[in-house]
């Protein structure tokens, strides 16, 4: 009890006990308040729940929701039911649902395209069987290795879904073609033998093409940092599903073909043109007639075509440096994180008042559903922030206005407040924080020794960067001078009075800062017992008169130290053992690479004094490093592809023809990026990697068929053989390319 504490005996003088209440004021008091919170402009307590790294976010969120529902049954008077302000599970569920829908719609589009080409339910069903079987095998592999189903693994499956039928399509198309040719023979061979031979005919090409697709994805597994964590699951899902589809194409597909294809009516002879295979659908027949004409025309204009192709590759390559660049495509998380910074030294009451005003202003934006505010931070929070810092979590609803327009509206409303403003999103902010240590897209760090010089340089750089188009939320890290009482020990006087400096400094720290002695336990509640000087004893004069125990008796602190009012830095930040100050900024939607180029030009125009230097960091830095690494790894991957192809064909010419497909295919991808307005991001580079495998596969299919025609069917190399081989491979090549493309449209 308080009474028990007050009557504790501290010492005995002349037989008289000295009680604690005679020396100190003993009372219940609130702990020092480090922060406050609000919800929709009303006072609130905000509880932040962090999960362990291996925990399932969605499952854990459901458990938290159940716990909050139980707590809501017994609320104190005047407390409203708890509301969820931000749940990462919502973002995860929306993302996963979106990709699941893309997977479903992609599979439907694949079925439509296959049917248009094959115009036969049986062949379409045989080809489509590869999708569920491949996905099932992938799910079993994930289950065995304990991998999670997330947006990136589903994204890998969504990218692969069009290619899962490729191997089956090639096998079915070749089996069907061989069955048609076998039916026209005077003495047809057994169906099982024809199907087995047709499958073996394409097996080698399928295996090599799949192996090469696996090879081109190797760079993803070497990527470090965030990009490695993001894209490795995508690569795993893609590769496992592609390998599964290859196994299905050489096992299940021939068996289904044996049971379903021999009795088809389309196998009967017809009066189709010689170059159009018997039983082709009208679409395929029309395409083959057009392709035959195009091929015959091409042989007469070979040099012009090659020159045009080389020019297209050169123009596409030359245009790549002009692409807008970003680390990752911008997320739309549905929630905004807004940081408001007042000057350090601002009281919690004033910071709280301005934060509540910001809540009301934010709520006026039509898209805002709810606003939560944290001013300062709780003692056990994962971020150490002063009471001058306010963070708003703003939930948005879908709207006709774009995200940039909504953010612009919010920025204009909050501009009236005397604060430094930074607007981002929860996950994007954390990515920025991981990459540069600053919750902003761009962090310019100034290093040096003298704090006053650092502050001056930062102010000058801020003024210069403010002129650059596209830079917004520009602010300097709050390293400012604040009022301080400074106590400087006089070591000669301390020695004269027999006082150990370390002991004196520790006791002063305990008295001024306060020290937790123990805990008072009252039922399930625990209170800290803190000893410190009263507020009245912490002023300049009171500290000067404070008596300090010495061997010769107590003396005032003023005899042992100089005590004065002054100013000092609110904080000193260091990185790599050097003092530093940070200027942070975001972009307003302008191309990040151009903004960074302008900042670098501005920094180069006026060098800093000797001993001071800058470092420019942020997501763009991760993008540049990832792009360089992917380019290097791509060269290694292409070398491995070349060696694999050469080991198969033993011909530099054939290998070069197949690999020539890669730059020609990249022309299309460059055009697609320009038309869609997408930035050149790490995700786009992953798209280039995927394309390399598809382009190589189509080359292998054609070259292998040309070789088979010459080796096993008596064809002589020449225009006629190329026309025949091209027409016979037109259907699988077009189908595999189109299903891969259209399967991605829903994404």
XYZ file of C-alpha atoms in Angstrom:
747
model
C 0.000 0.000 0.000
C 0.972 3.644 -0.421
C 0.850 4.017 3.383
C 3.318 1.153 3.790
C 5.737 2.783 1.358
C 5.414 6.162 3.065
C 6.287 4.658 6.458
C 9.351 2.712 5.283
C 12.388 3.435 7.509
C 15.277 4.813 5.409
C 17.842 5.298 8.202
C 18.149 6.077 11.918
C 19.697 9.332 13.208
C 20.392 9.773 16.955
C 18.023 6.890 17.691
C 15.262 8.534 15.666
C 13.942 6.582 12.603
C 13.794 8.640 9.394
C 10.750 7.652 7.283
C 10.509 7.796 3.492
C 7.601 10.272 3.639
C 9.901 12.727 5.482
C 12.344 12.729 2.546
C 10.131 12.236 -0.496
C 6.638 12.619 -1.851
C 5.159 9.125 -2.282
C 2.061 8.994 -4.514
C 0.357 7.259 -7.426
C 1.037 9.056 -10.718
C 0.704 8.290 -14.411
C 3.754 7.026 -16.252
C 5.302 9.416 -18.758
C 2.942 9.435 -21.731
C 4.836 8.700 -24.926
C 1.910 8.748 -27.349
C -1.806 8.995 -27.991
C -4.219 7.745 -30.612
C -7.503 8.444 -32.345
C -10.046 6.713 -34.572
C -12.222 8.814 -36.891
C -11.250 11.899 -34.831
C -12.317 10.298 -31.500
C -9.883 9.299 -28.701
C -8.873 5.658 -29.080
C -6.375 2.980 -28.188
C -4.723 1.421 -31.236
C -3.392 -2.092 -30.804
C -0.811 -3.344 -33.315
C -0.418 -7.125 -33.688
C 2.783 -8.459 -35.296
C 3.025 -12.044 -36.510
C 5.972 -14.411 -36.334
C 7.698 -14.866 -39.747
C 6.480 -18.440 -40.279
C 2.864 -17.781 -39.243
C -0.027 -17.848 -41.735
C -1.220 -14.211 -41.945
C -4.788 -15.046 -42.925
C -5.268 -17.844 -40.349
C -3.733 -15.724 -37.582
C -5.961 -12.776 -38.515
C -9.039 -14.981 -38.079
C -7.800 -15.963 -34.596
C -7.283 -12.296 -33.687
C -10.780 -11.473 -34.969
C -12.260 -14.200 -32.738
C -10.298 -12.907 -29.730
C -11.546 -9.346 -30.353
C -15.116 -10.625 -30.674
C -14.774 -12.284 -27.248
C -13.370 -9.079 -25.736
C -16.246 -7.061 -27.201
C -18.741 -8.967 -25.025
C -17.560 -7.257 -21.830
C -16.649 -3.652 -22.663
C -16.333 -0.953 -19.981
C -18.888 1.846 -20.074
C -18.057 4.519 -22.643
C -15.886 2.213 -24.791
C -17.144 1.357 -28.276
C -16.679 -2.051 -29.910
C -13.187 -2.496 -31.436
C -12.792 -1.757 -35.165
C -10.134 -3.222 -37.470
C -8.203 -0.404 -39.081
C -5.758 -2.321 -41.281
C -5.499 -6.045 -41.916
C -2.769 -7.347 -44.164
C -4.996 -10.404 -44.603
C -7.432 -8.243 -46.639
C -4.684 -7.314 -49.098
C -3.547 -10.960 -49.274
C -7.082 -12.275 -49.838
C -7.870 -9.669 -52.513
C -4.590 -10.424 -54.306
C -4.996 -14.207 -54.121
C -8.648 -13.984 -55.248
C -7.638 -11.787 -58.198
C -4.961 -14.260 -59.311
C -7.289 -17.252 -58.777
C -9.827 -15.547 -61.066
C -7.061 -14.888 -63.587
C -6.105 -18.581 -63.446
C -9.730 -19.635 -64.009
C -10.319 -17.152 -66.853
C -6.961 -18.039 -68.409
C -7.881 -21.734 -68.456
C -11.195 -20.880 -70.152
C -9.428 -18.797 -72.817
C -6.943 -21.638 -73.379
C -9.857 -24.045 -73.969
C -11.515 -21.636 -76.441
C -8.315 -21.168 -78.464
C -7.574 -24.893 -78.543
C -11.090 -25.649 -79.744
C -10.898 -22.975 -82.468
C -7.720 -24.580 -83.799
C -8.598 -28.233 -83.305
C -12.399 -27.923 -83.740
C -12.689 -31.224 -81.933
C -13.898 -31.896 -78.400
C -11.704 -34.997 -77.929
C -8.376 -33.401 -78.887
C -9.244 -30.290 -76.866
C -10.056 -32.407 -73.788
C -6.842 -34.428 -74.112
C -4.792 -31.190 -74.304
C -6.665 -29.515 -71.440
C -6.130 -32.540 -69.171
C -2.546 -31.313 -68.774
C -3.736 -28.238 -66.813
C -5.441 -29.873 -63.783
C -2.892 -32.710 -63.648
C 0.071 -30.291 -63.736
C -1.518 -28.033 -61.112
C -2.249 -31.066 -58.923
C 1.377 -32.252 -59.117
C 2.536 -28.694 -58.295
C 0.215 -28.595 -55.261
C 1.599 -31.956 -54.048
C 5.187 -30.721 -54.424
C 4.311 -27.527 -52.505
C 2.647 -29.584 -49.805
C 5.642 -31.908 -49.509
C 8.172 -29.047 -49.188
C 5.933 -26.908 -46.958
C 5.691 -24.011 -49.440
C 2.814 -21.540 -49.111
C 0.194 -20.572 -51.662
C 0.607 -16.825 -52.125
C 0.243 -14.156 -54.784
C 3.658 -14.905 -56.293
C 3.245 -18.713 -56.464
C -0.221 -18.278 -57.984
C 1.294 -15.702 -60.339
C 3.831 -18.307 -61.452
C 0.973 -20.716 -62.181
C -0.985 -17.985 -64.003
C 2.048 -17.297 -66.231
C 2.526 -21.018 -66.811
C -1.128 -21.939 -67.421
C -0.963 -21.208 -71.136
C 2.232 -23.229 -71.437
C 0.965 -26.230 -69.470
C -0.919 -27.395 -72.546
C 2.001 -26.733 -74.940
C 3.665 -30.120 -74.630
C 0.301 -31.909 -74.745
C -0.758 -29.862 -77.806
C 2.458 -30.730 -79.632
C 2.018 -34.423 -78.773
C -1.706 -34.570 -79.654
C -1.220 -32.641 -82.897
C 1.576 -34.963 -84.013
C -0.390 -38.103 -83.022
C -3.440 -36.838 -84.938
C -1.338 -36.030 -88.002
C 0.304 -39.473 -87.934
C -3.068 -41.227 -87.499
C -4.432 -39.350 -90.534
C -1.398 -40.324 -92.634
C -1.593 -43.918 -91.364
C -5.279 -44.153 -92.349
C -4.321 -43.357 -95.970
C -1.722 -46.139 -96.185
C -2.529 -49.290 -98.149
C -1.663 -51.348 -95.075
C -2.229 -49.216 -91.927
C -0.003 -50.016 -88.958
C -1.461 -50.785 -85.495
C -2.824 -47.687 -83.773
C -0.761 -48.216 -80.601
C 2.435 -48.402 -82.671
C 1.562 -45.190 -84.585
C 0.791 -43.294 -81.371
C 3.973 -44.529 -79.683
C 6.112 -43.546 -82.669
C 4.406 -40.135 -82.981
C 5.018 -39.460 -79.269
C 8.676 -40.522 -79.504
C 9.074 -38.295 -82.568
C 8.342 -35.145 -80.562
C 9.535 -36.333 -77.140
C 13.106 -35.230 -77.638
C 12.044 -31.725 -78.724
C 9.606 -31.470 -75.793
C 12.217 -32.555 -73.228
C 14.911 -30.217 -74.594
C 12.475 -27.295 -74.850
C 11.293 -27.838 -71.247
C 14.866 -28.170 -70.001
C 15.728 -24.860 -71.649
C 12.700 -23.165 -70.042
C 14.022 -24.374 -66.667
C 17.469 -23.013 -67.544
C 16.191 -19.525 -68.379
C 14.567 -19.314 -64.932
C 17.840 -20.038 -63.107
C 18.619 -16.268 -62.702
C 15.529 -15.863 -60.485
C 16.999 -18.192 -57.862
C 20.196 -16.143 -57.580
C 18.477 -12.770 -57.044
C 19.274 -11.362 -53.580
C 17.191 -9.177 -51.288
C 13.515 -8.353 -51.695
C 13.425 -9.216 -55.394
C 14.796 -12.685 -54.639
C 12.210 -13.254 -51.897
C 9.429 -12.091 -54.235
C 10.280 -13.892 -57.453
C 11.818 -17.157 -56.226
C 8.349 -18.580 -55.294
C 7.099 -17.542 -58.752
C 10.010 -19.366 -60.398
C 9.490 -22.490 -58.272
C 5.767 -22.652 -59.128
C 6.459 -22.034 -62.840
C 9.224 -24.634 -63.149
C 7.436 -27.360 -61.145
C 4.228 -26.944 -63.176
C 6.122 -26.938 -66.518
C 8.060 -30.088 -65.571
C 4.773 -31.714 -64.505
C 3.188 -30.822 -67.868
C 6.156 -32.418 -69.684
C 5.678 -35.665 -67.738
C 1.927 -35.603 -68.472
C 2.568 -35.051 -72.211
C 4.713 -38.197 -72.579
C 2.633 -40.452 -70.283
C -1.037 -39.523 -69.875
C -1.518 -37.738 -73.228
C -0.568 -40.736 -75.464
C -2.816 -43.055 -73.406
C -5.790 -40.696 -73.759
C -5.017 -40.355 -77.477
C -5.067 -44.171 -77.816
C -8.565 -44.386 -76.325
C -10.156 -41.255 -77.814
C -8.612 -40.471 -81.221
C -8.683 -43.590 -83.484
C -12.493 -43.555 -83.957
C -12.753 -39.842 -84.834
C -14.697 -38.990 -87.996
C -12.149 -36.301 -88.968
C -9.630 -39.044 -89.759
C -11.573 -39.990 -92.897
C -10.223 -38.706 -96.189
C -11.479 -35.462 -97.723
C -10.786 -33.311 -100.759
C -8.642 -30.829 -98.884
C -5.769 -29.109 -100.742
C -2.471 -30.942 -100.737
C -0.697 -28.463 -98.413
C -3.576 -28.447 -95.906
C -3.680 -31.499 -93.661
C -6.779 -33.655 -93.788
C -9.346 -32.815 -91.157
C -7.987 -29.332 -90.338
C -10.471 -26.871 -88.848
C -11.565 -24.012 -91.168
C -9.397 -21.573 -89.176
C -6.287 -23.764 -89.490
C -6.973 -24.460 -93.186
C -7.259 -20.723 -93.876
C -4.089 -19.986 -91.880
C -2.126 -22.666 -93.722
C -3.163 -21.355 -97.133
C -2.052 -17.856 -96.108
C 1.171 -19.167 -94.568
C 2.032 -21.148 -97.724
C 1.688 -17.993 -99.847
C 3.707 -15.989 -97.319
C 6.489 -18.588 -97.250
C 6.763 -18.736 -101.062
C 6.910 -14.928 -101.177
C 9.498 -14.817 -98.375
C 11.999 -17.042 -100.221
C 12.210 -14.390 -102.941
C 12.711 -11.515 -100.494
C 15.029 -13.159 -97.969
C 17.633 -10.384 -97.708
C 15.054 -7.629 -97.298
C 13.242 -9.623 -94.597
C 16.456 -10.288 -92.660
C 17.502 -6.627 -92.935
C 14.073 -5.542 -91.681
C 14.277 -7.987 -88.783
C 17.750 -6.744 -87.795
C 16.564 -3.130 -88.015
C 13.570 -3.932 -85.779
C 15.881 -5.565 -83.204
C 18.263 -2.567 -83.307
C 15.417 -0.035 -82.868
C 13.877 -2.057 -80.013
C 17.259 -2.343 -78.247
C 17.958 1.381 -78.727
C 14.573 2.321 -77.210
C 15.089 0.354 -73.964
C 17.156 3.112 -72.204
C 14.214 5.502 -72.676
C 11.760 3.344 -70.710
C 10.494 4.660 -67.374
C 12.017 2.450 -64.670
C 10.857 1.221 -61.288
C 11.851 -1.513 -58.845
C 8.379 -3.063 -58.780
C 5.139 -2.009 -60.473
C 3.198 0.315 -58.122
C 0.934 -1.509 -55.661
C -2.638 -0.462 -54.967
C -3.062 -1.629 -51.378
C -6.363 0.120 -50.626
C -4.794 1.778 -47.558
C -2.628 4.895 -47.229
C 0.012 5.537 -44.570
C 0.446 9.276 -43.938
C 3.291 10.524 -41.708
C 3.046 14.020 -40.192
C 6.173 15.517 -38.603
C 6.123 18.551 -36.292
C 9.249 20.153 -34.894
C 10.919 18.100 -32.136
C 10.083 19.567 -28.747
C 6.404 19.985 -29.647
C 4.302 18.832 -26.686
C 2.175 15.708 -26.901
C -0.969 17.815 -26.304
C -0.228 20.079 -29.302
C 0.839 17.157 -31.490
C -2.378 15.366 -30.507
C -4.496 18.411 -31.408
C -2.942 18.770 -34.866
C -3.196 14.995 -35.434
C -6.930 15.032 -34.644
C -7.363 17.974 -37.049
C -5.536 15.931 -39.738
C -7.976 13.060 -39.105
C -10.961 15.336 -39.732
C -9.403 16.809 -42.897
C -8.566 13.333 -44.253
C -12.127 12.117 -43.572
C -13.406 14.830 -45.975
C -11.858 12.997 -48.964
C -14.806 11.139 -50.607
C -12.932 7.817 -50.914
C -11.902 7.646 -47.230
C -13.762 4.969 -45.226
C -11.980 5.246 -41.855
C -8.944 6.975 -40.352
C -6.766 5.783 -37.490
C -4.070 7.905 -35.867
C -1.013 7.212 -33.750
C 0.749 10.241 -32.249
C 4.091 9.297 -30.732
C 4.563 5.602 -30.034
C 3.949 3.039 -27.334
C 6.977 1.973 -25.319
C 7.117 -1.515 -26.858
C 6.403 -0.371 -30.429
C 8.650 -1.658 -33.225
C 9.481 1.942 -34.246
C 10.983 4.514 -31.899
C 9.286 7.836 -32.693
C 9.000 11.050 -30.692
C 5.705 12.665 -29.684
C 6.168 15.133 -32.568
C 5.436 12.276 -35.031
C 1.907 11.337 -36.108
C 1.021 8.441 -38.396
C -2.387 8.077 -40.051
C -3.719 4.810 -41.479
C -6.414 5.690 -44.037
C -8.677 3.006 -45.544
C -10.024 3.788 -49.027
C -12.998 2.492 -50.993
C -12.978 1.902 -54.791
C -13.606 5.035 -56.822
C -13.713 6.400 -60.366
C -10.733 8.577 -59.465
C -7.269 7.088 -59.811
C -4.985 6.537 -56.828
C -2.766 9.506 -57.746
C -5.824 11.795 -57.893
C -6.996 10.644 -54.447
C -3.504 11.150 -52.972
C -3.317 14.600 -54.614
C -6.666 15.564 -53.051
C -5.488 14.369 -49.606
C -2.180 16.218 -49.991
C -3.995 19.502 -50.808
C -6.268 19.203 -47.746
C -3.384 18.454 -45.360
C -1.142 21.187 -46.825
C -2.785 23.754 -44.492
C -1.246 22.065 -41.424
C 2.199 23.162 -40.084
C 3.714 19.715 -40.691
C 6.125 17.887 -42.983
C 4.066 15.368 -44.949
C 4.861 11.924 -46.365
C 2.192 9.783 -48.062
C 2.716 6.115 -48.878
C 1.172 2.688 -48.340
C 1.804 0.151 -45.549
C 3.605 -2.556 -47.564
C 5.333 -0.119 -49.949
C 6.551 1.892 -46.935
C 8.046 -1.236 -45.415
C 9.821 -2.069 -48.683
C 11.286 1.466 -48.744
C 12.311 1.104 -45.111
C 14.021 -2.232 -45.773
C 15.948 -0.856 -48.751
C 17.136 2.524 -47.447
C 16.123 2.713 -43.769
C 13.788 5.595 -44.686
C 10.046 5.337 -45.284
C 10.095 7.166 -48.601
C 10.874 6.278 -52.226
C 14.028 8.445 -52.357
C 16.550 8.933 -49.536
C 19.450 11.372 -49.975
C 21.880 10.831 -47.091
C 24.459 13.513 -46.299
C 27.503 12.330 -44.299
C 30.013 14.413 -42.353
C 31.369 15.304 -38.922
C 29.935 18.668 -37.887
C 26.190 18.672 -37.104
C 25.697 22.393 -37.860
C 27.350 21.970 -41.267
C 25.224 18.886 -41.980
C 22.028 20.809 -41.183
C 23.117 23.708 -43.407
C 23.996 21.404 -46.314
C 20.669 19.573 -45.927
C 18.708 22.837 -46.046
C 20.603 23.931 -49.191
C 20.065 20.553 -50.898
C 16.361 20.588 -50.025
C 15.961 23.982 -51.693
C 17.766 22.731 -54.805
C 15.823 19.438 -55.019
C 12.489 21.268 -54.597
C 12.985 22.732 -58.114
C 13.123 19.272 -59.743
C 9.818 18.301 -61.452
C 8.129 15.236 -59.960
C 9.640 15.542 -56.468
C 7.063 15.729 -53.680
C 6.843 15.150 -49.892
C 10.362 16.631 -49.690
C 11.560 16.868 -46.083
C 14.691 16.916 -43.971
C 15.124 14.475 -41.121
C 14.164 16.284 -37.920
C 17.658 16.865 -36.527
C 17.251 20.295 -34.930
C 18.482 22.230 -31.910
C 16.170 22.014 -28.914
C 16.361 23.695 -25.446
C 18.502 21.710 -23.017
C 19.911 22.094 -19.504
C 23.602 21.164 -19.778
C 25.614 19.936 -16.790
C 29.397 19.988 -17.359
C 31.416 18.354 -14.587
C 34.454 20.206 -13.199
C 36.916 17.344 -12.704
C 39.342 19.389 -10.532
C 36.563 20.364 -8.091
C 35.258 16.794 -8.053
C 38.745 15.509 -7.185
C 39.166 18.195 -4.506
C 35.939 17.083 -2.808
C 36.755 13.370 -3.210
C 33.828 12.668 -5.602
C 34.198 9.964 -8.259
C 32.906 11.508 -11.560
C 31.316 8.275 -12.790
C 29.397 7.749 -9.557
C 28.177 11.372 -9.571
C 27.025 11.209 -13.204
C 25.172 7.941 -12.629
C 23.359 9.311 -9.572
C 22.413 12.501 -11.473
C 21.042 10.394 -14.318
C 18.997 8.320 -11.858
C 17.581 11.429 -10.173
C 16.790 13.400 -13.345
C 15.720 10.602 -15.704
C 14.207 8.466 -12.957
C 15.005 4.847 -12.161
C 12.663 1.869 -11.847
C 13.381 0.251 -8.492
C 10.871 -2.592 -8.513
C 7.286 -3.489 -9.368
C 4.216 -3.270 -7.134
C 1.855 -6.223 -7.692
C -1.846 -5.695 -7.057
C -3.814 -8.734 -8.177
C -3.195 -9.094 -11.922
C -1.970 -5.490 -12.212
C 1.651 -4.430 -12.000
C 2.958 -0.929 -11.366
C 6.519 0.342 -11.666
C 8.012 1.946 -8.553
C 10.038 4.878 -9.917
C 12.337 7.209 -7.939
C 13.225 10.615 -9.383
C 13.433 14.308 -8.605
C 10.095 16.191 -8.537
C 9.321 18.606 -11.392
C 10.171 21.512 -9.073
C 13.626 20.059 -8.495
C 14.574 19.737 -12.172
C 14.957 23.408 -13.063
C 18.208 25.325 -13.517
C 18.301 26.869 -10.001
C 17.026 23.743 -8.238
C 19.733 21.604 -9.866
C 22.388 24.182 -8.896
C 21.276 23.927 -5.248
C 21.009 20.098 -5.311
C 23.142 18.674 -2.473
C 25.681 16.034 -3.435
C 27.130 13.660 -0.817
C 30.945 13.924 -0.439
C 33.384 12.486 2.151
C 33.527 15.952 3.716
C 29.763 16.367 3.845
C 27.075 17.438 1.352
C 27.897 20.298 -1.073
C 25.725 21.992 -3.770
C 26.075 20.598 -7.287
C 27.055 24.118 -8.482
C 30.433 23.675 -6.693
C 31.214 20.547 -8.748
C 29.745 21.378 -12.172
C 28.712 24.199 -14.510
C 24.929 24.217 -15.070
C 23.496 26.335 -17.893
C 20.580 26.730 -20.271
C 21.535 25.977 -23.847
C 20.626 24.228 -27.072
C 21.589 20.815 -28.356
C 20.627 18.346 -31.068
C 17.446 16.378 -30.465
C 19.177 13.315 -31.957
C 22.431 12.348 -33.638
C 22.043 9.746 -36.397
C 24.962 7.614 -37.520
C 25.436 5.132 -40.333
C 28.626 3.212 -41.086
C 30.239 5.048 -38.127
C 29.632 8.487 -39.748
C 27.188 11.177 -38.679
C 24.443 11.667 -41.240
C 21.251 13.554 -41.997
C 18.581 12.384 -44.470
C 16.537 14.298 -47.043
C 13.599 12.114 -48.100
C 11.118 12.477 -50.954
C 8.521 10.689 -53.054
C 7.564 11.129 -56.714
C 4.204 12.445 -57.874
C 3.927 9.859 -60.646
C 6.744 11.130 -62.883
C 9.192 8.515 -64.175
C 11.422 7.629 -61.222
C 14.520 7.136 -63.410
C 14.221 10.697 -64.794
C 13.736 12.148 -61.310
C 16.853 10.281 -60.101
C 18.838 11.438 -63.161
C 17.871 15.068 -62.389
C 18.848 14.656 -58.717
C 22.222 13.182 -59.677
C 22.822 16.039 -62.131
C 21.983 18.571 -59.398
C 24.370 16.872 -56.960
C 27.162 16.803 -59.541
C 26.672 20.503 -60.397
C 27.828 21.699 -56.955
C 30.210 19.442 -54.981
C 30.044 19.364 -51.167
C 32.857 20.676 -48.925
C 35.817 18.409 -48.236
C 34.975 15.661 -45.744
C 31.263 15.635 -46.643
C 29.598 13.364 -49.167
C 26.156 12.082 -50.182
C 24.563 8.685 -50.873
C 21.374 8.406 -52.918
C 19.300 5.350 -51.952
C 15.827 3.893 -52.444
C 13.846 1.475 -54.603
C 15.526 2.771 -57.783
C 18.874 1.558 -56.401
C 17.482 -1.957 -55.916
C 16.072 -1.806 -59.473
C 19.447 -0.802 -60.939
C 21.316 -3.508 -59.014
C 18.716 -6.162 -59.907
C 18.778 -5.132 -63.589
C 22.576 -5.424 -63.721
C 22.521 -8.798 -61.971
C 19.719 -10.159 -64.174
C 21.612 -8.994 -67.302
C 24.760 -10.797 -66.106
C 22.856 -13.948 -65.158
C 20.944 -13.817 -68.448
C 24.272 -14.018 -70.304
C 25.194 -17.093 -68.250
C 21.750 -18.572 -68.932
C 22.006 -17.888 -72.696
C 25.454 -19.522 -72.751
C 23.986 -22.623 -71.082
C 21.088 -22.644 -73.588
C 23.601 -22.424 -76.446
C 25.581 -25.376 -75.063
C 22.405 -27.469 -74.605
C 21.225 -26.728 -78.154
C 24.665 -27.394 -79.628
C 24.913 -30.694 -77.753
C 21.605 -31.719 -79.389
C 22.112 -30.514 -82.988
C 25.937 -30.458 -83.297
C 25.504 -27.483 -85.620
C 26.400 -23.837 -85.058
C 23.992 -22.798 -87.824
C 20.942 -24.612 -86.384
C 21.761 -23.400 -82.850
C 22.110 -19.804 -84.087
C 18.776 -20.023 -85.982
C 16.942 -21.179 -82.843
C 18.591 -18.561 -80.619
C 17.869 -15.914 -83.246
C 14.227 -16.222 -82.214
C 15.051 -14.623 -78.841
C 15.956 -11.044 -79.945
C 13.156 -11.138 -82.559
C 10.648 -12.066 -79.840
C 11.971 -9.280 -77.595
C 10.937 -6.774 -80.274
C 7.327 -7.671 -79.547
C 7.802 -7.356 -75.792
C 9.354 -3.894 -76.143
C 6.413 -2.786 -78.317
C 3.998 -4.215 -75.720
C 5.650 -2.261 -72.886
C 5.480 0.990 -74.880
C 1.810 0.453 -75.795
C 0.748 -0.461 -72.251
C 2.758 2.317 -70.601
C 4.382 -0.135 -68.182
C 7.732 0.780 -66.573
C 10.819 -1.384 -67.024
C 10.749 -3.091 -63.618
C 12.191 -6.302 -62.173
C 8.785 -7.866 -62.942
C 9.120 -6.861 -66.619
C 12.609 -8.418 -66.687
C 11.067 -11.654 -65.364
C 8.643 -11.405 -68.314
C 11.635 -11.174 -70.692
C 13.075 -14.318 -69.063
C 9.790 -16.212 -69.596
C 9.645 -15.074 -73.213
C 13.155 -16.392 -73.873
C 12.031 -19.927 -73.014
C 8.881 -19.749 -75.168
C 10.777 -18.346 -78.188
C 13.423 -21.058 -77.901
C 10.771 -23.796 -77.616
C 9.113 -22.752 -80.898
C 12.467 -22.758 -82.679
C 13.235 -26.262 -81.413
C 9.835 -27.559 -82.587
C 10.407 -26.339 -86.139
C 14.085 -27.253 -86.551
C 13.524 -30.725 -85.065
C 10.658 -31.346 -87.485
C 12.747 -30.244 -90.496
C 15.448 -32.720 -89.420
C 12.895 -35.538 -88.945
C 11.420 -34.934 -92.422
C 14.866 -35.216 -94.022
C 16.044 -38.117 -91.856
C 12.950 -40.350 -91.774
C 10.505 -39.300 -94.501
C 12.745 -39.018 -97.544
C 12.483 -35.232 -97.938
C 15.405 -33.360 -99.495
C 16.475 -30.042 -98.030
C 14.912 -27.169 -99.975
C 12.009 -24.772 -100.237
C 9.406 -27.542 -100.543
C 10.609 -29.261 -97.364
C 10.630 -25.970 -95.423
C 7.083 -25.204 -96.595
C 5.857 -28.672 -95.637
C 7.619 -28.645 -92.259
C 6.417 -25.118 -91.485
C 2.797 -25.924 -92.344
C 2.880 -29.151 -90.330
C 4.264 -27.262 -87.324
C 2.112 -24.153 -87.849
C -0.741 -25.437 -85.656
C 1.316 -26.373 -82.548
C 3.519 -23.259 -82.801
C 0.568 -20.889 -83.219
C -1.483 -22.666 -80.566
C 1.320 -22.692 -77.988
C 2.100 -19.006 -78.612
C -1.537 -17.899 -78.566
C -2.578 -19.891 -75.495
C 0.461 -18.545 -73.621
C -0.484 -14.976 -74.617
C -4.241 -15.173 -74.059
C -3.863 -17.052 -70.767
C -2.076 -13.943 -69.416
C -4.779 -11.479 -70.546
C -6.840 -11.866 -67.311
C -3.770 -10.944 -65.229
